[in-house]
GROMACS .gro file of C-alpha atoms in nm:
model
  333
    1UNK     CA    1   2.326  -1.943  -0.085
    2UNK     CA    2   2.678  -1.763  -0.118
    3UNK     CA    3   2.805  -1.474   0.104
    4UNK     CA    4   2.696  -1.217  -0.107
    5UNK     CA    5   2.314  -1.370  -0.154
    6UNK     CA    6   2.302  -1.376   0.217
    7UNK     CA    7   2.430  -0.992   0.281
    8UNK     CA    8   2.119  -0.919   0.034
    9UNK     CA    9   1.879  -1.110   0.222
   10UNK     CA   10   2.002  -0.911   0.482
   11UNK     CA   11   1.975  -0.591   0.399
   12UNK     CA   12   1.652  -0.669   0.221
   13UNK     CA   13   1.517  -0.778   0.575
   14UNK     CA   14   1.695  -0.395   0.721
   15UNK     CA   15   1.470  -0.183   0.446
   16UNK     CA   16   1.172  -0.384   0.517
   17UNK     CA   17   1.214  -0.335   0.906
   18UNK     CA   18   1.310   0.023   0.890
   19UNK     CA   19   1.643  -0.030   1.105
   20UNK     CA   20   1.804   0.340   1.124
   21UNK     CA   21   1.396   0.450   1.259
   22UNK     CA   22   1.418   0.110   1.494
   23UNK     CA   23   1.779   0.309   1.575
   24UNK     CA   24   1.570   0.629   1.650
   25UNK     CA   25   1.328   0.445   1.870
   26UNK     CA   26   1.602   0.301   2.092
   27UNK     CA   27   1.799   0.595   2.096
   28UNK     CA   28   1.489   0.829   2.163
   29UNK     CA   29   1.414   0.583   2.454
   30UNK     CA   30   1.758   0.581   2.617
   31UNK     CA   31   1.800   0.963   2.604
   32UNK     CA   32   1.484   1.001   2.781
   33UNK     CA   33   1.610   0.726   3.082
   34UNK     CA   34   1.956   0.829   3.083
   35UNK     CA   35   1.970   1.228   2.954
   36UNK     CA   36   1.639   1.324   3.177
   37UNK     CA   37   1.574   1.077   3.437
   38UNK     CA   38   1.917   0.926   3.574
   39UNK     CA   39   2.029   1.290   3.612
   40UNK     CA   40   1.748   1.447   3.779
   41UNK     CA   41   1.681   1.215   3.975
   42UNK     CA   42   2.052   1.236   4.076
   43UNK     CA   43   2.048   1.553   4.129
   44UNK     CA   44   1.748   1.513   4.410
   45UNK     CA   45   1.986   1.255   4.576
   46UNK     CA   46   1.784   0.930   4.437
   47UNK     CA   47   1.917   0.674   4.118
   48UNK     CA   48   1.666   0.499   3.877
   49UNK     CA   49   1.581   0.171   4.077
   50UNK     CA   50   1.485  -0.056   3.794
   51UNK     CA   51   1.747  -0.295   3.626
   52UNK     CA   52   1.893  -0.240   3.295
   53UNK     CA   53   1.748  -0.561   3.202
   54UNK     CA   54   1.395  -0.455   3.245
   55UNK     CA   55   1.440  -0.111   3.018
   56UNK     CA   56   1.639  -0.320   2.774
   57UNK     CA   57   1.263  -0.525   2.766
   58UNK     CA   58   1.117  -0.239   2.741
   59UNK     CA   59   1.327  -0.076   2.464
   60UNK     CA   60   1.306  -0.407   2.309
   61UNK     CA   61   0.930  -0.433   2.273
   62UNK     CA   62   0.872  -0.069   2.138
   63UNK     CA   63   1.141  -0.212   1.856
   64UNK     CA   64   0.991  -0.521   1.775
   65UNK     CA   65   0.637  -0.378   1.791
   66UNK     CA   66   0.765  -0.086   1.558
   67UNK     CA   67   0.916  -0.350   1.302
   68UNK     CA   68   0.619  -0.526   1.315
   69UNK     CA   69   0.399  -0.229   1.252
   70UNK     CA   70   0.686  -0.139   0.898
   71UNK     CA   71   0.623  -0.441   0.767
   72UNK     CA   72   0.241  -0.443   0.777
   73UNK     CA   73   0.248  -0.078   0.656
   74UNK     CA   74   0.452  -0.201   0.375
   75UNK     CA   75   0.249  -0.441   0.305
   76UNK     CA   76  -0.087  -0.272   0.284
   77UNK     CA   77   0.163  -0.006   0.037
   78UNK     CA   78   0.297  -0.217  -0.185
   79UNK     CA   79   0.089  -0.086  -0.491
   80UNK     CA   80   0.111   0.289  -0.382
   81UNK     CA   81   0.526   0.220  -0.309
   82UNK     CA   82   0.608   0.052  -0.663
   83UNK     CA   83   0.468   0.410  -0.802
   84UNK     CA   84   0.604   0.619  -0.547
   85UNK     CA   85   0.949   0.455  -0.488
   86UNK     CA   86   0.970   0.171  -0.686
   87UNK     CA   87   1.375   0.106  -0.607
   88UNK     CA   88   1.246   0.060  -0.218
   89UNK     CA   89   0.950  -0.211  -0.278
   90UNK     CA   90   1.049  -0.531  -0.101
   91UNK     CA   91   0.773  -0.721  -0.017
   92UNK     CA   92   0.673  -0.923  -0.342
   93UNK     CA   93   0.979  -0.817  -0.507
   94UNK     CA   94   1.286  -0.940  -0.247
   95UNK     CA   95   1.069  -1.093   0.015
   96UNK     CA   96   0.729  -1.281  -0.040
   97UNK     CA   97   0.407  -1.189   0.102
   98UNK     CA   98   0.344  -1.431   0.343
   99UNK     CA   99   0.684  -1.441   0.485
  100UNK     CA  100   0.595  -1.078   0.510
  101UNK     CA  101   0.310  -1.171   0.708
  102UNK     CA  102   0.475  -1.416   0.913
  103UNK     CA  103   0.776  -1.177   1.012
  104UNK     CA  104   0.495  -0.953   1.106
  105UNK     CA  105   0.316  -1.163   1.348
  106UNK     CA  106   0.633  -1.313   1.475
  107UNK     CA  107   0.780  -0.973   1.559
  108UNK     CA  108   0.406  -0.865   1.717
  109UNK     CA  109   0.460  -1.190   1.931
  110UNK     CA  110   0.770  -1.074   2.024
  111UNK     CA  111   0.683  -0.712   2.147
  112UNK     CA  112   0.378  -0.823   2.311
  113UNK     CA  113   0.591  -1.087   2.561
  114UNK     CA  114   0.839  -0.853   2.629
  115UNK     CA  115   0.601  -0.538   2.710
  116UNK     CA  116   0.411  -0.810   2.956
  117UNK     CA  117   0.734  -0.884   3.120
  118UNK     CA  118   0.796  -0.555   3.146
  119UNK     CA  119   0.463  -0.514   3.295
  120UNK     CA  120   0.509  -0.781   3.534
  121UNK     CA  121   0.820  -0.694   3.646
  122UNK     CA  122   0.682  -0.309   3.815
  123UNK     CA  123   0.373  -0.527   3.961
  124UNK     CA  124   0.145  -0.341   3.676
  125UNK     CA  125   0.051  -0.697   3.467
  126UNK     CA  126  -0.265  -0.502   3.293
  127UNK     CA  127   0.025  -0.258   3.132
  128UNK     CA  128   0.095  -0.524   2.917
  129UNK     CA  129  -0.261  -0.461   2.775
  130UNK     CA  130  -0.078  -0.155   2.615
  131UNK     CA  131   0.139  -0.342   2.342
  132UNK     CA  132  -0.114  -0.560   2.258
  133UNK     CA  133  -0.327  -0.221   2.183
  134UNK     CA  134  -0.015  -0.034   2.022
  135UNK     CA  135   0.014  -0.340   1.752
  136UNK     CA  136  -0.367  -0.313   1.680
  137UNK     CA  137  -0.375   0.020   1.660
  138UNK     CA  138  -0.062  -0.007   1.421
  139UNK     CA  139  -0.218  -0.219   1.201
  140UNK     CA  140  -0.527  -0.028   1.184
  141UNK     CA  141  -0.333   0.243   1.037
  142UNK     CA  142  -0.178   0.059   0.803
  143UNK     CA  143  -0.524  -0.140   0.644
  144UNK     CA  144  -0.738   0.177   0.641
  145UNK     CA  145  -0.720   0.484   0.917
  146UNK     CA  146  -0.419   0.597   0.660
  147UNK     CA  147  -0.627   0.696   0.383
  148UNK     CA  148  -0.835   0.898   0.578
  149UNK     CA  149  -0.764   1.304   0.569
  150UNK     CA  150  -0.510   1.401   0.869
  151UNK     CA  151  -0.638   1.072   1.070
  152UNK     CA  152  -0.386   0.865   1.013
  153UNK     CA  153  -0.078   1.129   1.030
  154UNK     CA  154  -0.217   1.250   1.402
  155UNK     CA  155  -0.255   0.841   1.471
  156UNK     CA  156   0.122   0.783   1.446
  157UNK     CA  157   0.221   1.146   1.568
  158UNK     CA  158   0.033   1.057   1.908
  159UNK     CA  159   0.211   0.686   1.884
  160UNK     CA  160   0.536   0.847   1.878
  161UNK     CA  161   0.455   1.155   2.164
  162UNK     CA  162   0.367   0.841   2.388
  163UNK     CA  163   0.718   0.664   2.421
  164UNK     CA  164   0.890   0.980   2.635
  165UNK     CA  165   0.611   0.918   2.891
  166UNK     CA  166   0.606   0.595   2.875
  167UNK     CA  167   0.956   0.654   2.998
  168UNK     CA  168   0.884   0.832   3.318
  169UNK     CA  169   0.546   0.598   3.365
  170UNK     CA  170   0.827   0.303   3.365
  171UNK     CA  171   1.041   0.473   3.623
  172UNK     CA  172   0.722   0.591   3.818
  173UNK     CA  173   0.579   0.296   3.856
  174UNK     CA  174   0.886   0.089   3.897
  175UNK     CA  175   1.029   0.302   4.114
  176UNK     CA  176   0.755   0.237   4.355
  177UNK     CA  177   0.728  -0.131   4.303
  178UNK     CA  178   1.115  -0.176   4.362
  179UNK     CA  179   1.053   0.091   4.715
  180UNK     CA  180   0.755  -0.103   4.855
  181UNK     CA  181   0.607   0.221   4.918
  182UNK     CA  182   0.562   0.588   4.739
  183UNK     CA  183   0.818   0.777   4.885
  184UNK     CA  184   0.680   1.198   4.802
  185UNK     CA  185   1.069   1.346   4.808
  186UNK     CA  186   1.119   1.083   4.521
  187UNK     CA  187   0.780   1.125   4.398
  188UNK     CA  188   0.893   1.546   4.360
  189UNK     CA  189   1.208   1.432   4.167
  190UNK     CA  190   1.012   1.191   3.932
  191UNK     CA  191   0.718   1.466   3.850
  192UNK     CA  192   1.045   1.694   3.741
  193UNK     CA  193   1.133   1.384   3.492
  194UNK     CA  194   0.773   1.380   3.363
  195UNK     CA  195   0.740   1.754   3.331
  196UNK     CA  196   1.019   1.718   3.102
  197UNK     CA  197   0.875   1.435   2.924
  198UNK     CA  198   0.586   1.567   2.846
  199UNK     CA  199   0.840   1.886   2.648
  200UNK     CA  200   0.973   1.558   2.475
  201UNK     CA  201   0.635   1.433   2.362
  202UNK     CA  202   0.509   1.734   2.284
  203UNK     CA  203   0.802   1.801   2.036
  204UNK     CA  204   0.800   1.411   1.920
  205UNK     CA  205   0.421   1.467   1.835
  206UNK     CA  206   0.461   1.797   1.632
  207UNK     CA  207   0.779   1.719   1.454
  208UNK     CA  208   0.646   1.367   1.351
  209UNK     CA  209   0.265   1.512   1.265
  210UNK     CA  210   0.501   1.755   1.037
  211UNK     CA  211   0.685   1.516   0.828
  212UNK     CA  212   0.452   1.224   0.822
  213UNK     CA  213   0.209   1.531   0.620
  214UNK     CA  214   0.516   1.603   0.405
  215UNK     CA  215   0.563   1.233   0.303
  216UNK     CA  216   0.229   1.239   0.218
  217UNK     CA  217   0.279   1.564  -0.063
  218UNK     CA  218   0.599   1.353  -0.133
  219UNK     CA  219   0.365   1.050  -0.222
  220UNK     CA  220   0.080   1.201  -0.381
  221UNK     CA  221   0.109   1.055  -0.704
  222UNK     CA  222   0.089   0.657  -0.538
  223UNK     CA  223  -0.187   0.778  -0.324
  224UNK     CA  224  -0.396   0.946  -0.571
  225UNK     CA  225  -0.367   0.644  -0.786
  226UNK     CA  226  -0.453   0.362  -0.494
  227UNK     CA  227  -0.777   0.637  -0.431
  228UNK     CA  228  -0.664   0.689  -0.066
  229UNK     CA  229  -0.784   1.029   0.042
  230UNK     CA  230  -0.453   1.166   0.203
  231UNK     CA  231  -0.489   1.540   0.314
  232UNK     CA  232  -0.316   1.668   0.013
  233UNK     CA  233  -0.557   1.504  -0.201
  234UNK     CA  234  -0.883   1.572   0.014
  235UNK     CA  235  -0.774   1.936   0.095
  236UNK     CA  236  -0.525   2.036  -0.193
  237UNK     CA  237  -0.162   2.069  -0.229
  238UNK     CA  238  -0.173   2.421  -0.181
  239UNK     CA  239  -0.327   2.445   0.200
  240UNK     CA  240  -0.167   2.121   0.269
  241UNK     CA  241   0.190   2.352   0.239
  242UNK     CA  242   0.036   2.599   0.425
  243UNK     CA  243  -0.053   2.328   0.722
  244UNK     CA  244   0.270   2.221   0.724
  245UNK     CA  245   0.412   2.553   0.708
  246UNK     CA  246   0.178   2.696   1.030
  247UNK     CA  247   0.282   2.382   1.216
  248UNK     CA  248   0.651   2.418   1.164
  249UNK     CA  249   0.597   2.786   1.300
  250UNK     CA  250   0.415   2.667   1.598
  251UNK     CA  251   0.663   2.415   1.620
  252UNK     CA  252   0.943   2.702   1.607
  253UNK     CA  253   0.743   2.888   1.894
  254UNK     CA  254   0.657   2.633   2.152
  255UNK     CA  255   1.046   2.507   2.144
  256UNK     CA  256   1.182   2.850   2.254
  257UNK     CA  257   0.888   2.927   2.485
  258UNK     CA  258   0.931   2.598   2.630
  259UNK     CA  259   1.307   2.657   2.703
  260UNK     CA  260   1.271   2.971   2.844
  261UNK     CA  261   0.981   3.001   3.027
  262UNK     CA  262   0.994   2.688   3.162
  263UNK     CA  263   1.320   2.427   3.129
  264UNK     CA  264   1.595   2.764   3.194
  265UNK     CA  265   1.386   2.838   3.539
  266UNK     CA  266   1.440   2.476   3.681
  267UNK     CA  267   1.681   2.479   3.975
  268UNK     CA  268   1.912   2.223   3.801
  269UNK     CA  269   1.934   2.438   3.503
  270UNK     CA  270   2.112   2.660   3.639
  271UNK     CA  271   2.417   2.830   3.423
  272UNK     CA  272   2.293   2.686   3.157
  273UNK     CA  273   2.477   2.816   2.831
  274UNK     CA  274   2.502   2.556   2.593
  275UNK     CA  275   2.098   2.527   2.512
  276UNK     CA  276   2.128   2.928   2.388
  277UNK     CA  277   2.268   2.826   2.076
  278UNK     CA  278   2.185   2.433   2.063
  279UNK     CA  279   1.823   2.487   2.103
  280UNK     CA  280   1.784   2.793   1.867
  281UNK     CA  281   2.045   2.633   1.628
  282UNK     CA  282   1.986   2.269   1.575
  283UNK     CA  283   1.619   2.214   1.691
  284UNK     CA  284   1.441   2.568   1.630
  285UNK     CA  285   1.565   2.697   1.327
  286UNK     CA  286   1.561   2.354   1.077
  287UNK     CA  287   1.233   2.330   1.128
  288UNK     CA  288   1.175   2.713   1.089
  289UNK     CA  289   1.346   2.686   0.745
  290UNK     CA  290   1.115   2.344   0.661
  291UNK     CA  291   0.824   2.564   0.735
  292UNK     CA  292   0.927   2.821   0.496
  293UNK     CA  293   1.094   2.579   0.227
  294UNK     CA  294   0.783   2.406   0.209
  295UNK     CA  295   0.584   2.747   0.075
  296UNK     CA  296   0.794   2.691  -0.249
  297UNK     CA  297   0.840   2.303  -0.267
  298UNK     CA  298   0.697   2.172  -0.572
  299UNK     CA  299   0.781   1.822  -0.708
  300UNK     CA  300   0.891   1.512  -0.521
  301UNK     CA  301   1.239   1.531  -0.457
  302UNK     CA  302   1.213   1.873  -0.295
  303UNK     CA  303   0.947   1.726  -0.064
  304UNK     CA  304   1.159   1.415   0.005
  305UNK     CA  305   1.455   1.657   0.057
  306UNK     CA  306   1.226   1.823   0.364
  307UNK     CA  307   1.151   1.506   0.434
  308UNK     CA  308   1.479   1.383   0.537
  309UNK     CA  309   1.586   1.702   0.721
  310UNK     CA  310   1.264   1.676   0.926
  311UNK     CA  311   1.435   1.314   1.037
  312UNK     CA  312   1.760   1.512   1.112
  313UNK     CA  313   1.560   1.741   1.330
  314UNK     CA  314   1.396   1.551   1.529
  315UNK     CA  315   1.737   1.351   1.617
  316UNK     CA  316   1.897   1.646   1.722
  317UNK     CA  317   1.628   1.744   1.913
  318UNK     CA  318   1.634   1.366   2.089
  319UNK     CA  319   1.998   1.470   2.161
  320UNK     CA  320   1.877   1.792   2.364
  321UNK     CA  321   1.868   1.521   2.654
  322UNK     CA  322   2.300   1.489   2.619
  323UNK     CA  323   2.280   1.915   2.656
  324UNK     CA  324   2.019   1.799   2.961
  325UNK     CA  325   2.221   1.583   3.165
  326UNK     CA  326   2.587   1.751   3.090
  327UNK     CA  327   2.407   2.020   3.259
  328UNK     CA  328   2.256   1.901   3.528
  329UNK     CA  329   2.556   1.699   3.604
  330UNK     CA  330   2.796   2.019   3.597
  331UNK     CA  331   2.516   2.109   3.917
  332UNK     CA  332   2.547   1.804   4.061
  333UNK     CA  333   2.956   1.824   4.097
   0.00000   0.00000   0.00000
């Protein structure tokens, strides 16, 4: 095989996997350690007591579990995608079946190891349990929970509201394993990194319940023809939009209220000027616009088009946690 035969094998493999959403996994996962938890907990007088090679573990298993869970989704798909996006198809058209099964299992294999280690490692072995249920759960969706109405959208929007806490549960846990003992002025200083967390969930699982609705109106036509009862289908195109558009609202709401009733009032918020326009600007407002955009939306490409600023909106509201610790860190000095 020449150079240019491998580079397509290559980024054949990259679509399959999904590599810029493995990107957002990683990145969502760091920004949570090192944007929420290294700062607060800084700012308390404490550091984050587990090794970099033990988050890199745990990064690593949420990736390879996530790839894993891609390339069963795709190929469960395949008939629906060569309708809906027939340029994108890989599995039976770049990369066989099996292999597609066999990348699958390897990459489950993988994720499962490394979230036992992981587990292990904080002296919480039955943790491990927790991959092994995240892959089944993944591949549930993709064989069947899917096609039911709104089911399989809240299945991955709860999937995805899990890794922030998952996060602080890691530094919780290890934290106290590293320690010997629960220390409660560290314990105080580690409920402040879940609190704010749980904001981060909370926004993962709404903005990712949003768009995975709107790449369902995007892929109607597949769906419709592969008789899998999506919520536009079961419910209508027309309320479907006006789900979407009521959750982007709420979605507009609960991101202001939560910055201003809650994250401006924390002590090492204070003189805090750059969320007043990043918050309202880059996380409140695109998805604001989405919810109204949507009203009007009409064929595929307008859908896909909301589709892909959704993505854009939740990574800039995964980058909130820079904002975060620049903050907190101008306290600190």
């Amino acid at each position: 095989m020449d150079d240019r035969g491998i580079v397509c094998v290559m980024l054949n493999f990259l679509r399959l996997i999904r590599f810029p959403n493995l990107v957002i996994v990683a990145l969502t996962m760091y920004c949570i350690l090192l944007g929420v938890g290294e700062p607060v907990l800084q700012y308390y007088g404490y550091s984050i007591l587990t090794s970099n090679i033990q988050f890199i573990f745990l990064v690593m298993a949420f990736v390879f579990l996530a790839a894993a869970g891609y390339v069963i989704n795709d190929y469960f798909d395949r008939k629906a995608d060569l309708i809906n996006r027939p340029d994108t198809v890989v599995i039976g058209v770049k990369i066989k079946r099996r292999w597609a099964i066999v990348i699958h299992s390897i990459f489950n294999a993988i994720g499962i190891a490394l979230g036992f280690a992981v587990a292990f490692s904080i002296g919480k072995w039955w943790v491990g349990f927790m991959f092994v249920g995240f892959s089944l759960l993944l591949w549930w969706y993709s064989s069947s929970l899917k096609k039911v109405p709104l089911a399989g959208n809240l299945m991955v929007a709860i999937l995805a509201g899990i890794v922030p806490l998952v996060i602080s549960a890691f530094m919780y846990y290890g934290s106290i394993h590293v320690s010997g003992a629960y220390i409660p002025a560290m314990g105080f200083a580690l409920k402040q990194v879940f609190n704010l967390s749980v904001g981060f969930a909370v926004f993962a699982f709404l903005f990712t319940l949003i768009r995975e609705i709107v790449k369902d109106l995007e892929d109607i036509k597949g769906d419709n023809e592969m008789y899998c009862r999506t919520l536009p289908i079961a419910i209508g195109v027309r309320m479907t939009k006006q789900l979407v558009a009521l959750l982007c609202f709420i979605a507009f709401t609960l991101t202001l209220f939560a910055y201003f009733a809650f994250v401006r009032n924390l002590g090492f918020m204070t003189g805090d000027y750059m969320s007043l326009w990043y918050i309202p600007a880059l996380v409140s407002l695109p998805v604001l616009f989405c919810g109204i955009r949507v009203l009007f939306a009409s064929n595929k490409s307008e859908f896909a088009m909301l589709s892909k600023l959704l993505k854009y909106n939740m990574v800039t509201g995964i980058l909130y946690a820079i904002i975060l610790r620049m903050v907190i860190t101008s306290n600190i000095l």
